[in-house]
Amino acid sequence: MSGVLRRIWQSLFRGDVSRVFVILILLFSTAITLLLTGLQLWRDYRYELNVLDQRLEQVRISNLESISQSVWTYNLSSLEIQLQGLVRQQDISFISVEDGDGETLLSVGENIEEDALQQSYALTYIHRDSPRLLGQLHVKASLQGIYGRLLNTFVVILITQAVKTFLVSMFIIYLFDRMLMRHLRRLVDQLGEHYSRAKPFNIERSVTEFNKEDELNTLVSSLNRLQNTIETEHQKLELLASFDSLTGLPNRIQLKETLDARIQAGQPFWLGILDVNDFKNINDTLGHQSGDQVLYDIGLRLKCLQTPHCFFARLGGDEFACVFDGDAPARTIADTILQKFEAPFLLHAVQLQLSVSIGLVSFPDQASDAQQLMKFADIAMYHCKKSRSEFARFDPQLDEHSLNNLTLMTDAKQALENKQFCLHYQTQIDSDTGEVSGLEALIRWQHPTQGFISPDDFIPSLELSGDINALSCWVLEQALTDYEQLKPHLSKPLALSINISALNLLEERFLDSVEVIMQRFSERPQLVMEITENALMSDPEYACTMMQALVKHGVEFSIDDYGTGYSSLSYLSRLPVSELKIDRSFIFDMETDLRHFTIVQSTVQLAKSLDLRTVGEGCETAISSSILKDLNCDKQQGYFFSRPVSMEALISYFQSLEDSDDTSLSVELISDE
């Protein structure tokens, strides 16, 4: 008996399944018990009320006539004896008799106000065949007795059902543990033991005449079949994990193992990274399936070079890696690889002449571990692409440049968070009046240690880090804030131009941010966003959609550096553009270069035909300014009028104009750089 109790106790508290199972059984049994008990008590309550109603009705049938007789004869002693007899009946607590005027003649018992059932009967007496109303008989029956009996019934049912539920639950738990849980625990123990050894296994279970066809035996057989299937698939996955499925070459994992083994051996070797030039054009032109075929053919050619002293692997995409033994010259290793790309690749009767960029790094001269080798070879490969050479050997200066770019990216992000940027403003002059008609906000960064850093250097870093939206929004908000300070000193509103990145027009969140910022400035200037024409070519359709959405919020767009890019007139006519800024390279020497003069002239004429404004930037001489005016260029911008200056200097200049009639602008009047 003690062993059974101990087993039940262990089943209750040893495992989560047993504990939950017990709790669920008890909760369910308790709920059913309470429901059935409630139904039984309600039935008993209705029965007791019915019995009480019958008892009161019996009072009317048996005693009403005699009580009426006693009232008629005014025999109060007899009446009291009758009432006392009735009050002694079960549950009847109070009886009273009233005369015809509503006065109480006699009452017996305790008159309770709550939890009572009351009946009233008319007392009549037939005198000379004529009924006469003598008064009322009031009978009250207390429900407290019924409540007490129901409570006793509830307690008895609850105790008996609780004991029965507990005993049945314990018996179920015992059977549950005996027939199921102990077998499952044994299976889990076997699984844990075999998995810790990381070897194939089969689960063992004693099979008897009684259990050979039960669910547990079926489960064991299924687990064993599953284990065999997993082992087979595991072997296939191990093979796939070490080789590239498309080319059949070893993959990055095998490359890492090979590098570690060679580094451990300490023998010198070369690591090279190969990248197929312009491979994206193959996918875009012929489709990805054709691109995969080309990669497969490349894999076949590189396999021909695979020897114990020469190892090739595919890193992914159109990137491959090679490891060469020894300290042979980099030129020799590169020629060995390039030779395999001399013959054209045949694809659907089309001959493709492919070239590769190869970056090489040597061990142990230039790198001491696998991570450094991969990094330096990658840097050399990208330098090779940039210089358009066939191969490049790693140079420490290349790494320094790469590190500087990474440091600049981090510093630029921190500068944005620490508000190290500031805005300077260059004026735009109306060609007809010679007055200031607009301002262009230009961002400046004075690095704490490196000094002034050009936007051409840190803007690409912020584009790579994904922080360009935050920077553009800061420029917009700061420019509008500065304009609020300048507005009291202006005799007329000025246009305000800011530069945005192409990536801004590819991010929907930029549109939302602009809406929020512009809502905070109710009286805004004419806001112009400048963007280069090359930037629009990456996704002109989406850029056009974003620009149209911004135009609805009062933004105008200007094509910056117009004439240096590759945009087509068809796109230009479809974009919601209001202004063209002619690149400074044409303005600077149009006095002496007839071709540049012609470009400026045709650009102005083109803009006029499309109803666009024109701005000639880079105007640095009086002659250039005069030519732009003669060509009907709307605005001029350049050092001839003003260098970019701080907002404080700009405010000081316009304050000086308030006391002067001279509205011309010169470098001497406004320049703090």
XYZ file of C-alpha atoms in Angstrom:
673
model
C 0.000 0.000 0.000
C 2.790 2.410 0.865
C 4.434 1.700 -2.501
C 1.231 2.628 -4.339
C 0.919 5.866 -2.369
C 4.570 6.696 -3.037
C 4.077 6.118 -6.776
C 0.999 8.361 -6.794
C 2.882 11.044 -4.865
C 5.783 10.917 -7.331
C 3.368 11.123 -10.263
C 1.811 14.227 -8.753
C 5.006 16.200 -8.209
C 7.786 14.667 -10.296
C 6.826 15.696 -13.829
C 5.014 18.603 -15.392
C 2.717 16.337 -17.424
C 1.543 14.416 -14.346
C 1.006 17.605 -12.377
C -0.977 19.262 -15.155
C -2.929 16.064 -15.698
C -3.937 15.927 -12.028
C -4.870 19.589 -11.925
C -7.019 19.263 -15.047
C -8.808 16.175 -13.681
C -9.496 17.888 -10.366
C -10.682 21.097 -12.004
C -12.948 19.259 -14.400
C -14.336 16.977 -11.687
C -14.898 19.925 -9.362
C -16.719 21.851 -12.070
C -18.967 18.870 -12.859
C -19.590 18.248 -9.148
C -20.551 21.876 -8.529
C -22.825 21.898 -11.567
C -24.635 18.677 -10.587
C -24.860 19.774 -6.948
C -26.352 23.085 -8.003
C -28.944 21.326 -10.142
C -29.848 18.957 -7.295
C -30.142 21.802 -4.762
C -32.367 23.748 -7.135
C -34.580 20.707 -7.591
C -34.785 20.178 -3.781
C -35.558 23.873 -3.277
C -38.434 23.761 -5.725
C -39.697 20.562 -4.077
C -39.599 22.124 -0.588
C -41.476 25.181 -1.831
C -44.108 22.944 -3.384
C -44.490 20.999 -0.111
C -44.835 24.280 1.780
C -47.498 25.491 -0.627
C -49.411 22.231 -0.052
C -49.087 22.652 3.708
C -50.563 26.139 3.551
C -53.347 24.903 1.289
C -54.098 22.188 3.857
C -54.443 24.901 6.476
C -57.086 26.543 4.330
C -58.967 23.327 3.658
C -58.852 21.897 7.186
C -58.952 24.893 9.510
C -60.522 27.855 7.748
C -64.130 26.870 8.594
C -63.488 26.240 12.310
C -61.500 29.463 12.617
C -64.370 31.359 10.948
C -66.793 29.768 13.478
C -64.645 30.934 16.387
C -64.450 34.448 14.989
C -68.284 34.542 14.448
C -68.942 33.483 18.031
C -66.044 35.668 19.206
C -64.622 32.665 21.064
C -61.039 33.944 21.342
C -59.850 31.126 23.605
C -60.903 28.526 21.072
C -59.399 30.637 18.322
C -56.060 30.853 20.128
C -55.966 27.075 20.637
C -56.521 26.556 16.915
C -53.855 29.069 15.962
C -51.357 27.578 18.414
C -51.922 24.190 16.838
C -51.246 25.573 13.369
C -48.055 27.433 14.369
C -46.587 24.163 15.634
C -46.646 22.762 12.113
C -43.295 22.610 10.268
C -42.035 25.904 8.792
C -45.205 27.908 9.820
C -43.894 30.786 11.934
C -46.745 33.315 12.323
C -50.563 33.382 12.134
C -52.832 36.342 12.677
C -56.576 37.017 12.437
C -57.994 40.413 11.462
C -61.588 41.580 11.711
C -63.541 43.229 8.935
C -62.085 46.618 9.852
C -58.475 45.411 9.497
C -57.848 45.291 13.274
C -55.867 42.303 14.582
C -57.977 40.129 16.824
C -55.304 37.577 17.650
C -51.766 36.676 16.483
C -49.535 33.742 17.311
C -45.840 33.162 16.542
C -42.964 35.377 15.390
C -43.756 37.860 12.617
C -40.593 37.797 10.431
C -40.229 40.270 7.571
C -37.686 38.486 5.333
C -37.328 35.002 3.807
C -40.967 34.065 4.394
C -43.884 32.851 2.316
C -47.247 34.482 3.192
C -50.822 33.539 2.313
C -54.045 35.325 3.228
C -57.530 33.764 3.357
C -60.935 35.383 3.724
C -62.942 34.341 6.835
C -66.637 33.991 6.006
C -69.674 32.651 7.861
C -73.000 31.650 6.324
C -75.875 33.051 8.359
C -79.413 32.462 7.150
C -78.084 31.255 3.826
C -76.196 34.466 3.338
C -72.347 34.551 3.549
C -70.860 37.274 5.707
C -67.184 38.473 5.577
C -65.729 38.288 9.055
C -62.073 39.232 8.316
C -58.748 37.822 7.105
C -56.527 34.933 8.159
C -52.811 35.622 7.511
C -50.345 32.701 7.522
C -46.553 33.126 7.226
C -44.161 30.248 6.589
C -40.411 30.808 7.182
C -37.907 29.672 4.533
C -35.054 29.385 7.033
C -35.796 25.728 7.621
C -35.646 25.040 3.906
C -32.338 26.891 3.687
C -30.891 24.885 6.560
C -31.906 21.576 5.037
C -30.457 22.614 1.661
C -27.184 23.638 3.319
C -26.874 20.278 5.037
C -27.589 18.554 1.750
C -24.929 20.700 0.004
C -22.260 19.908 2.604
C -22.968 16.185 2.451
C -22.913 16.110 -1.355
C -19.769 18.229 -1.512
C -17.849 16.076 0.935
C -18.891 12.799 -0.652
C -18.231 14.054 -4.184
C -14.849 15.524 -3.205
C -13.745 12.253 -1.655
C -15.021 10.323 -4.653
C -13.354 12.742 -7.118
C -10.044 12.613 -5.293
C -10.009 8.819 -5.089
C -11.004 8.438 -8.754
C -8.367 10.997 -9.776
C -5.662 9.189 -7.857
C -6.665 5.921 -9.449
C -6.568 7.500 -12.939
C -3.159 9.011 -12.208
C -1.887 5.655 -11.054
C -3.117 4.011 -14.257
C -1.762 6.927 -16.321
C 1.673 6.546 -14.767
C 1.631 2.763 -14.874
C 0.503 2.397 -18.464
C 1.997 5.503 -20.146
C 4.277 7.857 -18.242
C 6.854 5.335 -17.083
C 7.272 4.120 -20.657
C 7.591 7.667 -21.952
C 10.202 8.464 -19.291
C 12.150 5.420 -20.357
C 11.973 6.567 -23.998
C 13.169 10.054 -23.043
C 16.053 8.617 -21.034
C 17.110 6.479 -23.981
C 16.875 9.409 -26.373
C 18.927 11.628 -24.083
C 21.575 8.958 -23.588
C 21.972 8.233 -27.306
C 21.906 11.865 -28.405
C 24.632 12.679 -25.918
C 26.799 10.136 -27.738
C 25.863 11.692 -31.128
C 25.617 8.246 -32.731
C 22.848 6.442 -34.629
C 20.605 4.386 -32.350
C 17.363 2.432 -32.070
C 15.000 2.769 -29.103
C 14.462 -0.480 -27.234
C 11.225 -1.484 -25.483
C 10.199 -4.779 -24.017
C 7.467 -6.259 -26.199
C 4.965 -8.656 -24.647
C 1.852 -10.395 -25.857
C -0.252 -7.627 -24.323
C 1.580 -4.513 -25.590
C 2.924 -5.481 -28.989
C 0.101 -3.669 -30.808
C -0.461 -0.711 -28.482
C 0.195 2.959 -29.319
C 3.508 3.117 -27.462
C 4.976 0.293 -29.449
C 3.810 2.018 -32.638
C 5.454 5.230 -31.404
C 8.750 3.444 -30.756
C 8.731 1.911 -34.227
C 7.950 5.309 -35.809
C 10.756 6.999 -33.852
C 13.232 4.362 -34.980
C 12.212 4.817 -38.628
C 12.435 8.563 -38.201
C 15.904 8.263 -36.707
C 17.132 6.215 -39.655
C 15.676 8.770 -42.076
C 17.285 11.626 -40.156
C 20.651 9.907 -40.220
C 20.437 9.449 -43.992
C 19.420 13.064 -44.515
C 22.120 14.204 -42.112
C 24.768 12.570 -44.257
C 23.330 14.310 -47.322
C 23.308 17.657 -45.494
C 26.905 17.212 -44.411
C 27.813 16.757 -48.054
C 25.761 19.777 -49.113
C 27.184 21.858 -46.270
C 30.688 21.420 -47.647
C 30.015 21.916 -51.373
C 28.224 24.499 -53.463
C 25.068 22.984 -54.963
C 25.319 24.937 -58.252
C 28.982 24.642 -59.256
C 30.027 21.569 -57.260
C 33.015 23.513 -55.884
C 33.808 23.540 -52.169
C 31.943 26.291 -50.340
C 32.863 28.895 -47.730
C 32.906 26.317 -44.907
C 35.513 24.166 -46.641
C 37.501 27.274 -47.490
C 37.606 28.232 -43.811
C 38.757 24.709 -42.862
C 41.410 24.772 -45.590
C 42.744 28.164 -44.466
C 42.859 27.059 -40.829
C 44.728 23.872 -41.751
C 47.292 25.723 -43.895
C 47.770 28.425 -41.240
C 48.298 25.689 -38.659
C 50.920 24.090 -40.922
C 52.731 27.429 -41.176
C 53.650 27.059 -44.865
C 53.378 30.195 -47.068
C 50.450 30.425 -49.479
C 48.339 32.902 -51.459
C 44.638 33.612 -50.938
C 42.786 35.133 -53.858
C 39.208 36.381 -54.232
C 37.733 36.475 -57.755
C 34.713 38.512 -58.805
C 33.151 38.318 -62.280
C 32.948 41.794 -63.785
C 29.523 43.096 -64.854
C 27.867 39.797 -64.007
C 24.681 41.672 -63.062
C 24.204 42.535 -66.735
C 23.989 38.836 -67.581
C 21.208 38.288 -65.031
C 19.366 41.429 -66.105
C 19.688 40.748 -69.831
C 19.499 36.964 -70.153
C 17.777 36.047 -66.884
C 18.922 34.401 -63.663
C 18.694 30.915 -65.133
C 21.242 31.862 -67.771
C 23.350 33.485 -65.063
C 23.343 30.218 -63.116
C 24.475 28.380 -66.245
C 27.412 30.759 -66.619
C 28.375 30.229 -62.965
C 28.186 26.463 -63.508
C 30.521 26.755 -66.508
C 32.936 28.886 -64.485
C 32.911 26.192 -61.810
C 33.817 23.557 -64.409
C 36.813 25.589 -65.606
C 38.068 26.258 -62.096
C 37.723 22.562 -61.207
C 40.327 21.846 -63.880
C 42.841 23.796 -61.752
C 41.918 21.954 -58.566
C 44.962 20.058 -57.247
C 46.384 19.279 -53.799
C 48.409 22.492 -54.196
C 45.617 24.640 -55.627
C 42.183 24.944 -53.986
C 39.084 26.697 -55.376
C 35.767 27.484 -53.641
C 32.643 29.471 -54.360
C 31.857 32.152 -51.793
C 28.427 33.056 -53.157
C 26.939 34.959 -56.079
C 29.677 35.591 -58.637
C 32.512 35.500 -56.059
C 35.072 32.703 -55.885
C 38.170 32.098 -53.773
C 41.443 30.282 -54.462
C 44.359 29.115 -52.332
C 47.774 28.528 -53.945
C 50.743 26.907 -52.257
C 54.185 28.486 -52.170
C 55.575 31.940 -52.673
C 55.234 32.257 -56.451
C 54.834 35.799 -57.854
C 51.316 37.226 -57.781
C 51.498 37.716 -61.562
C 51.990 33.974 -62.109
C 49.003 33.053 -59.945
C 46.803 35.653 -61.615
C 47.815 34.449 -65.118
C 46.916 30.870 -64.141
C 43.381 31.978 -63.296
C 42.968 34.494 -66.119
C 43.930 31.852 -68.658
C 40.687 30.010 -67.867
C 38.674 33.093 -68.847
C 40.353 33.713 -72.198
C 37.983 31.425 -74.123
C 34.445 32.827 -74.452
C 31.528 31.179 -72.676
C 28.844 29.749 -74.942
C 25.264 30.385 -73.814
C 22.319 29.698 -76.159
C 24.515 30.147 -79.230
C 25.727 33.465 -77.767
C 29.410 33.906 -76.999
C 30.127 35.788 -73.780
C 33.589 37.144 -73.094
C 33.939 37.430 -69.326
C 36.620 39.078 -67.243
C 37.371 38.832 -63.552
C 38.903 41.041 -60.885
C 41.380 39.210 -58.635
C 42.565 40.381 -55.233
C 45.568 38.533 -53.758
C 47.089 38.467 -50.271
C 49.976 36.330 -49.008
C 50.445 34.359 -45.799
C 52.279 34.945 -43.512
C 53.833 38.115 -44.979
C 50.647 40.208 -45.068
C 48.132 38.443 -42.809
C 48.346 35.980 -39.931
C 44.816 34.563 -39.612
C 41.879 33.562 -41.808
C 39.810 36.632 -40.993
C 42.606 39.007 -41.969
C 43.298 37.053 -45.137
C 39.670 37.272 -46.291
C 39.443 40.957 -45.418
C 42.689 41.941 -47.164
C 41.923 39.860 -50.260
C 38.493 41.497 -50.453
C 40.021 44.977 -50.194
C 42.527 44.143 -52.948
C 39.735 42.813 -55.175
C 37.657 45.993 -54.828
C 40.736 48.089 -55.544
C 41.263 45.990 -58.657
C 37.688 46.724 -59.785
C 38.091 50.411 -59.084
C 41.348 50.660 -61.020
C 39.998 48.355 -63.783
C 43.108 46.173 -63.668
C 43.232 42.380 -64.016
C 44.527 41.721 -60.519
C 45.794 43.577 -57.475
C 48.010 42.530 -54.630
C 47.028 43.784 -51.194
C 48.708 47.010 -50.130
C 48.519 48.134 -46.458
C 47.624 51.625 -47.676
C 44.430 50.200 -49.165
C 43.432 48.910 -45.759
C 44.197 52.260 -44.170
C 41.883 53.941 -46.682
C 39.163 51.377 -45.968
C 39.612 51.884 -42.217
C 39.388 55.644 -42.647
C 36.107 55.238 -44.515
C 34.732 53.028 -41.736
C 35.888 55.511 -39.073
C 34.349 58.375 -41.004
C 31.052 56.489 -41.209
C 31.009 56.046 -37.419
C 32.082 59.645 -36.755
C 29.440 61.007 -39.141
C 26.696 59.122 -37.322
C 27.938 60.424 -33.968
C 28.188 63.938 -35.405
C 24.518 63.739 -36.346
C 23.583 62.576 -32.860
C 25.810 65.206 -31.176
C 24.651 68.025 -33.514
C 28.133 68.806 -34.868
C 26.783 69.793 -38.289
C 25.824 73.335 -39.184
C 24.314 75.088 -42.199
C 25.804 77.864 -44.317
C 23.820 79.703 -46.941
C 24.756 80.893 -50.428
C 22.603 83.532 -52.030
C 20.855 83.272 -55.387
C 20.509 86.521 -57.366
C 17.655 87.510 -59.661
C 19.288 88.217 -63.064
C 16.842 91.031 -63.882
C 16.875 93.012 -60.608
C 20.245 92.017 -59.148
C 18.563 91.427 -55.789
C 18.730 88.367 -53.563
C 15.818 86.085 -54.482
C 16.806 82.816 -52.843
C 19.139 80.935 -50.495
C 20.705 77.510 -50.793
C 21.409 75.703 -47.516
C 24.787 73.923 -47.569
C 25.806 71.545 -44.797
C 29.175 71.919 -43.069
C 31.078 69.643 -40.682
C 34.049 70.726 -38.631
C 35.442 67.424 -37.352
C 36.881 67.658 -33.812
C 40.232 66.155 -34.890
C 40.286 66.091 -38.715
C 39.039 69.637 -39.254
C 36.743 70.529 -42.139
C 35.350 67.510 -44.002
C 33.688 67.959 -47.360
C 30.075 66.805 -47.799
C 31.326 64.733 -50.762
C 33.204 62.630 -48.192
C 30.692 62.183 -45.356
C 27.392 62.119 -47.300
C 28.233 58.720 -48.942
C 29.143 57.386 -45.469
C 25.735 58.343 -44.100
C 24.066 56.829 -47.172
C 25.857 53.541 -46.518
C 25.010 53.548 -42.807
C 21.330 54.253 -43.495
C 21.327 57.606 -41.639
C 20.867 59.855 -44.680
C 17.147 60.287 -43.983
C 17.888 61.569 -40.494
C 20.459 64.019 -41.891
C 18.151 65.334 -44.643
C 15.337 65.836 -42.130
C 17.717 67.695 -39.810
C 18.800 69.969 -42.688
C 15.156 70.709 -43.563
C 14.158 71.500 -39.991
C 17.296 73.578 -39.287
C 16.922 75.561 -42.528
C 13.293 76.394 -41.759
C 14.269 77.378 -38.205
C 17.064 79.650 -39.486
C 14.686 81.230 -41.990
C 12.322 82.105 -39.133
C 15.187 84.139 -37.587
C 15.964 85.838 -40.910
C 12.359 86.626 -41.914
C 11.939 89.796 -39.756
C 14.888 91.398 -41.605
C 13.618 90.672 -45.127
C 11.736 93.142 -47.258
C 10.280 90.282 -49.322
C 10.169 86.459 -49.039
C 13.093 84.410 -50.374
C 13.114 80.922 -51.881
C 14.904 78.337 -49.698
C 16.755 75.446 -51.346
C 18.109 72.307 -49.656
C 19.932 69.323 -51.133
C 18.554 65.825 -50.653
C 19.933 62.388 -51.490
C 18.548 60.016 -54.082
C 17.963 57.534 -51.253
C 15.497 59.961 -49.671
C 13.192 59.538 -52.663
C 13.301 55.755 -52.245
C 12.163 55.831 -48.599
C 8.493 56.358 -47.800
C 9.398 57.334 -44.231
C 11.153 60.438 -45.622
C 7.792 61.659 -46.925
C 6.197 61.122 -43.508
C 9.053 62.964 -41.762
C 8.812 65.925 -44.148
C 5.064 66.189 -43.488
C 5.634 66.280 -39.716
C 8.385 68.926 -39.980
C 6.472 71.197 -42.330
C 3.375 71.112 -40.113
C 5.416 72.849 -37.405
C 6.135 75.816 -39.692
C 2.854 77.421 -40.725
C 4.411 80.343 -42.663
C 6.994 78.588 -44.791
C 9.127 80.064 -47.581
C 9.087 78.731 -51.121
C 10.860 75.411 -50.426
C 12.985 73.858 -53.174
C 14.599 70.426 -52.896
C 17.632 69.920 -55.138
C 18.602 66.492 -56.459
C 21.081 65.408 -59.124
C 19.808 63.998 -62.405
C 21.925 60.843 -62.066
C 20.228 60.077 -58.756
C 16.849 59.987 -60.463
C 17.925 57.287 -62.896
C 18.162 54.450 -60.326
C 14.354 54.161 -60.016
C 12.730 57.067 -61.894
C 9.180 55.731 -61.598
C 9.224 55.495 -57.806
C 11.178 58.756 -57.503
C 8.505 60.478 -59.614
C 5.771 59.142 -57.313
C 7.579 60.408 -54.214
C 8.246 63.800 -55.815
C 4.587 64.208 -56.758
C 3.567 63.430 -53.171
C 5.991 66.086 -51.865
C 4.781 68.634 -54.432
C 1.294 68.292 -52.924
C 2.800 69.557 -49.656
C 4.180 72.691 -51.283
C 7.673 71.436 -52.220
C 9.304 72.350 -55.547
C 12.141 70.359 -57.143
C 15.315 71.476 -58.862
C 17.657 69.300 -60.934
C 21.152 70.044 -59.621
C 24.330 69.803 -61.745
C 22.189 69.588 -64.883
C 24.171 68.645 -67.975
C 26.640 66.254 -66.305
C 24.337 63.239 -66.028
C 22.538 60.847 -68.302
C 18.874 61.618 -67.791
C 16.655 61.574 -70.861
C 14.320 64.357 -71.896
C 11.371 61.952 -71.651
C 11.986 61.492 -67.922
C 12.625 65.219 -67.469
C 9.277 66.093 -69.021
C 7.438 63.638 -66.751
C 9.053 64.642 -63.454
C 7.416 67.381 -61.334
C 10.455 69.661 -61.693
C 10.318 73.472 -61.450
C 13.970 74.389 -61.914
C 17.225 73.404 -63.651
C 20.593 74.291 -62.122
C 23.240 74.420 -64.840
C 26.447 72.789 -63.635
C 29.310 75.090 -62.664
C 31.684 73.279 -65.029
C 29.867 74.887 -67.987
C 29.464 78.329 -66.381
C 33.077 78.604 -65.269
C 34.684 78.789 -68.741
C 31.792 79.562 -71.071
C 33.503 82.922 -71.720
C 36.276 81.110 -73.597
C 34.790 77.717 -74.497
C 32.210 77.976 -77.266
C 30.935 74.433 -76.644
C 30.148 75.189 -73.011
C 28.503 78.457 -74.023
C 26.321 76.526 -76.461
C 25.381 74.003 -73.775
C 24.350 76.782 -71.368
C 22.403 78.569 -74.107
C 20.557 75.419 -75.214
C 19.812 74.452 -71.617
C 18.206 77.825 -70.902
C 16.167 77.583 -74.109
C 15.112 74.031 -73.270
C 14.034 75.110 -69.767
C 12.026 78.010 -71.181
C 10.219 75.666 -73.571
C 9.342 73.382 -70.620
C 8.326 76.380 -68.465
C 11.171 75.749 -65.996
C 13.327 78.230 -64.104
C 17.106 78.163 -64.625
C 19.905 78.824 -62.149
C 23.502 79.293 -63.273
C 25.744 78.134 -60.415
C 29.469 78.764 -60.243
C 29.230 82.355 -61.488
C 32.552 83.933 -60.437
C 33.104 86.872 -62.806
C 31.195 89.894 -63.980
C 31.432 88.647 -67.577
C 29.818 85.304 -66.661
C 27.056 87.161 -64.840
C 26.461 89.398 -67.861
C 26.336 86.419 -70.240
C 23.812 84.598 -68.032
C 21.646 87.715 -67.935
C 21.807 88.067 -71.730
C 20.820 84.402 -72.120
C 17.750 85.041 -69.919
C 18.944 82.713 -67.134
C 16.544 83.445 -64.251
C 18.944 83.211 -61.293
C 22.689 83.311 -60.708
C 24.719 81.815 -57.891
C 28.441 81.879 -57.211
C 31.440 83.508 -55.544
C 30.990 86.657 -57.647
C 28.019 87.452 -55.411
C 28.681 85.617 -52.173
C 30.430 82.677 -50.654
C 28.412 80.368 -48.374
C 28.043 82.140 -45.017
C 26.521 81.484 -41.630
C 23.017 82.622 -40.783
C 24.437 85.187 -38.342
C 26.447 86.838 -41.137
C 23.416 86.751 -43.415
C 21.232 88.440 -40.776
C 23.905 91.123 -40.271
C 23.971 91.808 -44.010
C 20.214 92.232 -44.316
C 20.198 94.423 -41.212
C 22.704 96.678 -42.962
C 20.428 96.833 -46.015
C 17.591 98.183 -43.878
C 19.556 101.459 -43.478
C 20.805 101.574 -47.076
C 19.229 101.879 -50.517
C 21.940 99.703 -52.101
C 20.469 96.251 -52.803
C 23.488 94.899 -54.714
C 25.481 92.045 -53.250
C 29.201 91.357 -53.373
C 31.775 89.137 -51.797
C 33.080 92.034 -49.740
C 29.672 92.690 -48.212
C 28.905 89.154 -47.178
C 31.617 86.598 -46.616
C 32.751 84.852 -43.462
C 34.694 81.962 -44.999
